PDB file of C-alpha atoms in Angstrom:
ATOM      1  CA  MET A 866      63.960  46.611  -2.495  1.00  0.00           C
ATOM      2  CA  ALA A 867      61.853  49.305  -0.912  1.00  0.00           C
ATOM      3  CA  PHE A 868      62.710  50.742   2.505  1.00  0.00           C
ATOM      4  CA  THR A 869      61.463  48.414   5.244  1.00  0.00           C
ATOM      5  CA  LEU A 870      61.027  49.375   8.899  1.00  0.00           C
ATOM      6  CA  LEU A 871      60.126  47.025  11.759  1.00  0.00           C
ATOM      7  CA  VAL A 872      58.671  48.658  14.875  1.00  0.00           C
ATOM      8  CA  THR A 873      58.474  46.401  17.905  1.00  0.00           C
ATOM      9  CA  GLY A 874      57.705  46.772  21.584  1.00  0.00           C
ATOM     10  CA  GLY A 875      55.448  45.554  24.333  1.00  0.00           C
ATOM     11  CA  ALA A 876      51.737  46.117  24.746  1.00  0.00           C
ATOM     12  CA  ARG A 877      50.838  49.814  24.934  1.00  0.00           C
ATOM     13  CA  SER A 878      54.440  50.820  24.282  1.00  0.00           C
ATOM     14  CA  GLY A 879      53.478  53.374  21.617  1.00  0.00           C
ATOM     15  CA  LYS A 880      54.601  51.279  18.676  1.00  0.00           C
ATOM     16  CA  SER A 881      51.494  51.752  16.505  1.00  0.00           C
ATOM     17  CA  THR A 882      51.386  55.532  16.985  1.00  0.00           C
ATOM     18  CA  TYR A 883      55.093  55.767  16.204  1.00  0.00           C
ATOM     19  CA  ALA A 884      54.738  53.498  13.150  1.00  0.00           C
ATOM     20  CA  GLU A 885      51.812  55.548  11.868  1.00  0.00           C
ATOM     21  CA  SER A 886      53.804  58.785  12.047  1.00  0.00           C
ATOM     22  CA  ARG A 887      56.829  57.194  10.353  1.00  0.00           C
ATOM     23  CA  THR A 888      54.646  55.770   7.576  1.00  0.00           C
ATOM     24  CA  LEU A 889      52.957  59.104   6.853  1.00  0.00           C
ATOM     25  CA  ALA A 890      56.382  60.779   6.748  1.00  0.00           C
ATOM     26  CA  LEU A 891      57.214  58.449   3.839  1.00  0.00           C
ATOM     27  CA  GLY A 892      54.312  59.781   1.753  1.00  0.00           C
ATOM     28  CA  GLN A 893      50.574  60.385   1.703  1.00  0.00           C
ATOM     29  CA  PRO A 894      48.095  58.911   1.219  1.00  0.00           C
ATOM     30  CA  ALA A 895      49.331  55.716   2.829  1.00  0.00           C
ATOM     31  CA  HIS A 896      47.884  52.230   3.044  1.00  0.00           C
ATOM     32  CA  TYR A 897      46.998  50.777   6.434  1.00  0.00           C
ATOM     33  CA  ILE A 898      46.990  46.989   6.167  1.00  0.00           C
ATOM     34  CA  ALA A 899      45.123  45.785   9.245  1.00  0.00           C
ATOM     35  CA  THR A 900      45.633  42.149  10.213  1.00  0.00           C
ATOM     36  CA  SER A 901      43.296  42.112  13.192  1.00  0.00           C
ATOM     37  CA  GLN A 902      40.043  40.206  13.238  1.00  0.00           C
ATOM     38  CA  ILE A 903      37.076  40.948  15.455  1.00  0.00           C
ATOM     39  CA  TRP A 904      36.804  38.006  17.828  1.00  0.00           C
ATOM     40  CA  ASP A 905      34.791  39.724  20.574  1.00  0.00           C
ATOM     41  CA  GLU A 906      33.484  43.097  21.780  1.00  0.00           C
ATOM     42  CA  GLU A 907      36.776  44.063  23.416  1.00  0.00           C
ATOM     43  CA  MET A 908      38.676  43.511  20.146  1.00  0.00           C
ATOM     44  CA  ALA A 909      36.020  45.474  18.255  1.00  0.00           C
ATOM     45  CA  ALA A 910      36.619  48.392  20.638  1.00  0.00           C
ATOM     46  CA  ARG A 911      40.397  48.205  20.103  1.00  0.00           C
ATOM     47  CA  ILE A 912      39.961  48.241  16.334  1.00  0.00           C
ATOM     48  CA  ALA A 913      37.546  51.170  16.558  1.00  0.00           C
ATOM     49  CA  ALA A 914      40.069  53.132  18.641  1.00  0.00           C
ATOM     50  CA  HIS A 915      42.783  52.527  16.044  1.00  0.00           C
ATOM     51  CA  GLN A 916      40.445  53.590  13.232  1.00  0.00           C
ATOM     52  CA  ALA A 917      39.349  56.743  15.085  1.00  0.00           C
ATOM     53  CA  ARG A 918      42.987  57.803  15.485  1.00  0.00           C
ATOM     54  CA  ARG A 919      43.630  57.630  11.743  1.00  0.00           C
ATOM     55  CA  GLY A 920      42.689  60.462   9.421  1.00  0.00           C
ATOM     56  CA  PRO A 921      41.770  60.762   5.746  1.00  0.00           C
ATOM     57  CA  GLU A 922      45.400  60.309   4.690  1.00  0.00           C
ATOM     58  CA  TRP A 923      44.972  56.556   5.232  1.00  0.00           C
ATOM     59  CA  VAL A 924      43.465  53.953   2.901  1.00  0.00           C
ATOM     60  CA  THR A 925      42.588  50.975   5.096  1.00  0.00           C
ATOM     61  CA  ARG A 926      42.633  47.384   3.931  1.00  0.00           C
ATOM     62  CA  ALA A 927      41.712  44.510   6.220  1.00  0.00           C
ATOM     63  CA  GLU A 928      43.874  41.481   5.489  1.00  0.00           C
ATOM     64  CA  PRO A 929      44.094  38.863   8.235  1.00  0.00           C
ATOM     65  CA  LEU A 930      45.964  36.193   6.227  1.00  0.00           C
ATOM     66  CA  ASP A 931      47.320  37.091   2.766  1.00  0.00           C
ATOM     67  CA  LEU A 932      49.908  39.805   3.412  1.00  0.00           C
ATOM     68  CA  VAL A 933      51.805  39.044   0.211  1.00  0.00           C
ATOM     69  CA  THR A 934      48.834  39.881  -2.013  1.00  0.00           C
ATOM     70  CA  ALA A 935      48.009  42.934   0.098  1.00  0.00           C
ATOM     71  CA  LEU A 936      51.571  44.239  -0.222  1.00  0.00           C
ATOM     72  CA  ARG A 937      51.678  43.628  -3.967  1.00  0.00           C
ATOM     73  CA  GLU A 938      48.318  45.317  -4.526  1.00  0.00           C
ATOM     74  CA  THR A 939      49.276  48.387  -2.478  1.00  0.00           C
ATOM     75  CA  ASP A 940      52.746  48.912  -3.918  1.00  0.00           C
ATOM     76  CA  ASP A 941      51.879  52.433  -5.088  1.00  0.00           C
ATOM     77  CA  ALA A 942      52.335  54.206  -1.729  1.00  0.00           C
ATOM     78  CA  PRO A 943      53.835  53.628   1.730  1.00  0.00           C
ATOM     79  CA  ARG A 944      52.237  50.792   3.699  1.00  0.00           C
ATOM     80  CA  LEU A 945      51.811  50.122   7.388  1.00  0.00           C
ATOM     81  CA  VAL A 946      51.172  46.504   8.377  1.00  0.00           C
ATOM     82  CA  ASP A 947      49.704  46.427  11.874  1.00  0.00           C
ATOM     83  CA  CYS A 948      50.523  43.900  13.106  1.00  0.00           C
ATOM     84  CA  LEU A 949      52.636  40.826  12.450  1.00  0.00           C
ATOM     85  CA  THR A 950      51.775  39.151  15.754  1.00  0.00           C
ATOM     86  CA  LEU A 951      48.045  39.308  15.035  1.00  0.00           C
ATOM     87  CA  TRP A 952      48.784  37.964  11.553  1.00  0.00           C
ATOM     88  CA  LEU A 953      50.700  35.093  13.184  1.00  0.00           C
ATOM     89  CA  THR A 954      47.782  34.512  15.556  1.00  0.00           C
ATOM     90  CA  ASN A 955      45.376  34.275  12.613  1.00  0.00           C
ATOM     91  CA  LEU A 956      47.649  31.811  10.830  1.00  0.00           C
ATOM     92  CA  MET A 957      48.187  29.636  13.886  1.00  0.00           C
ATOM     93  CA  LEU A 958      44.542  29.561  14.991  1.00  0.00           C
ATOM     94  CA  GLY A 959      43.476  28.798  11.413  1.00  0.00           C
ATOM     95  CA  GLU A 960      46.027  25.966  11.364  1.00  0.00           C
ATOM     96  CA  HIS A 961      47.828  27.481   8.357  1.00  0.00           C
ATOM     97  CA  ASP A 962      51.506  26.850   7.716  1.00  0.00           C
ATOM     98  CA  TRP A 963      52.819  30.039   9.329  1.00  0.00           C
ATOM     99  CA  GLU A 964      56.438  29.324   8.384  1.00  0.00           C
ATOM    100  CA  ALA A 965      55.553  28.991   4.690  1.00  0.00           C
ATOM    101  CA  ALA A 966      53.529  32.225   4.907  1.00  0.00           C
ATOM    102  CA  ALA A 967      56.464  33.983   6.578  1.00  0.00           C
ATOM    103  CA  LYS A 968      58.851  32.755   3.883  1.00  0.00           C
ATOM    104  CA  ARG A 969      56.489  34.075   1.187  1.00  0.00           C
ATOM    105  CA  LEU A 970      56.364  37.418   3.006  1.00  0.00           C
ATOM    106  CA  LEU A 971      60.155  37.644   3.192  1.00  0.00           C
ATOM    107  CA  ALA A 972      60.472  36.614  -0.458  1.00  0.00           C
ATOM    108  CA  VAL A 973      58.180  39.412  -1.664  1.00  0.00           C
ATOM    109  CA  LEU A 974      60.002  42.217   0.168  1.00  0.00           C
ATOM    110  CA  PRO A 975      62.820  42.571  -2.423  1.00  0.00           C
ATOM    111  CA  GLU A 976      60.191  42.906  -5.179  1.00  0.00           C
ATOM    112  CA  LEU A 977      58.412  45.881  -3.592  1.00  0.00           C
ATOM    113  CA  THR A 978      59.036  49.483  -4.620  1.00  0.00           C
ATOM    114  CA  ALA A 979      57.063  51.462  -2.010  1.00  0.00           C
ATOM    115  CA  PRO A 980      58.139  51.577   1.658  1.00  0.00           C
ATOM    116  CA  VAL A 981      56.730  49.124   4.193  1.00  0.00           C
ATOM    117  CA  VAL A 982      56.465  49.639   7.944  1.00  0.00           C
ATOM    118  CA  PHE A 983      55.696  46.558  10.043  1.00  0.00           C
ATOM    119  CA  VAL A 984      54.446  46.629  13.634  1.00  0.00           C
ATOM    120  CA  THR A 985      55.003  43.603  15.846  1.00  0.00           C
ATOM    121  CA  ASN A 986      54.870  42.770  19.524  1.00  0.00           C
ATOM    122  CA  GLU A 987      57.913  41.773  21.509  1.00  0.00           C
ATOM    123  CA  VAL A 988      56.584  38.779  23.412  1.00  0.00           C
ATOM    124  CA  GLY A 989      59.805  37.245  24.689  1.00  0.00           C
ATOM    125  CA  LEU A 990      60.544  39.499  27.655  1.00  0.00           C
ATOM    126  CA  GLY A 991      58.120  37.909  30.117  1.00  0.00           C
ATOM    127  CA  ILE A 992      57.785  34.626  31.905  1.00  0.00           C
ATOM    128  CA  VAL A 993      57.528  31.295  30.122  1.00  0.00           C
ATOM    129  CA  PRO A 994      53.825  30.762  29.320  1.00  0.00           C
ATOM    130  CA  ASP A 995      52.052  27.976  31.161  1.00  0.00           C
ATOM    131  CA  ASN A 996      50.418  26.285  28.181  1.00  0.00           C
ATOM    132  CA  ARG A 997      51.600  24.697  24.955  1.00  0.00           C
ATOM    133  CA  LEU A 998      49.783  27.039  22.544  1.00  0.00           C
ATOM    134  CA  ALA A 999      51.069  30.162  24.287  1.00  0.00           C
ATOM    135  CA  ARG A1000      54.637  28.802  24.311  1.00  0.00           C
ATOM    136  CA  ALA A1001      54.384  27.939  20.606  1.00  0.00           C
ATOM    137  CA  PHE A1002      53.050  31.417  19.857  1.00  0.00           C
ATOM    138  CA  ARG A1003      55.852  33.086  21.823  1.00  0.00           C
ATOM    139  CA  ASP A1004      58.477  30.968  20.072  1.00  0.00           C
ATOM    140  CA  ASN A1005      56.969  31.473  16.609  1.00  0.00           C
ATOM    141  CA  ALA A1006      56.624  35.226  17.145  1.00  0.00           C
ATOM    142  CA  GLY A1007      60.265  35.354  18.197  1.00  0.00           C
ATOM    143  CA  HIS A1008      61.346  33.589  15.012  1.00  0.00           C
ATOM    144  CA  LEU A1009      59.097  35.736  12.798  1.00  0.00           C
ATOM    145  CA  ASN A1010      60.372  38.935  14.403  1.00  0.00           C
ATOM    146  CA  GLN A1011      63.990  37.861  13.946  1.00  0.00           C
ATOM    147  CA  TRP A1012      63.445  37.046  10.264  1.00  0.00           C
ATOM    148  CA  VAL A1013      61.700  40.321   9.485  1.00  0.00           C
ATOM    149  CA  ALA A1014      64.251  42.289  11.518  1.00  0.00           C
ATOM    150  CA  ALA A1015      67.078  40.705   9.516  1.00  0.00           C
ATOM    151  CA  ALA A1016      65.392  41.742   6.260  1.00  0.00           C
ATOM    152  CA  ALA A1017      64.469  45.252   7.460  1.00  0.00           C
ATOM    153  CA  ASP A1018      66.551  48.335   6.793  1.00  0.00           C
ATOM    154  CA  GLU A1019      65.703  49.743  10.207  1.00  0.00           C
ATOM    155  CA  VAL A1020      64.369  48.305  13.474  1.00  0.00           C
ATOM    156  CA  VAL A1021      62.921  50.469  16.263  1.00  0.00           C
ATOM    157  CA  PHE A1022      62.027  49.244  19.764  1.00  0.00           C
ATOM    158  CA  THR A1023      59.459  51.323  21.655  1.00  0.00           C
ATOM    159  CA  VAL A1024      59.258  51.589  25.423  1.00  0.00           C
ATOM    160  CA  ALA A1025      56.874  53.900  27.316  1.00  0.00           C
ATOM    161  CA  GLY A1026      56.193  55.809  24.101  1.00  0.00           C
ATOM    162  CA  LEU A1027      59.886  56.333  23.386  1.00  0.00           C
ATOM    163  CA  PRO A1028      61.437  54.927  20.215  1.00  0.00           C
ATOM    164  CA  MET A1029      64.925  53.436  20.384  1.00  0.00           C
ATOM    165  CA  LYS A1030      66.718  52.626  17.145  1.00  0.00           C
ATOM    166  CA  VAL A1031      68.065  49.085  17.249  1.00  0.00           C
ATOM    167  CA  LYS A1032      69.180  48.729  13.640  1.00  0.00           C
TER     168      LYS A1032
END
């Protein structure tokens, strides 16, 4: 199994910037597997900011749903998957079986030869959401994060731009 790193933290905690630097330290060029979809102008601006930060050492691939195929097809260099919580959002809003997709993702990790860095949001530190969908998302993200963390070689939690090694 290739080296796997999970980088988690809250919104604007510095997790993507940290994950990008760790991925590039594993080899260049690197693949950037982007799970985000453009739902509105604000999301388009966020995606543009992420893209502007990246240099020519990145090969970007947009993949909102099929991470397993994306990981298999990019197994020639380090990969950054940013992010698992947006991937989960895409699966849930598309009414896909997110648990089956997560199990396929976990099953492919031992087959990979190039390193993988995953970014995810820690969504369980706040108040209990006031609606059913938000509670389901929080719960599902918590499960997904636990499963990937258990499979990962290293887990880093970022706070205020500072990485803290958890595993």
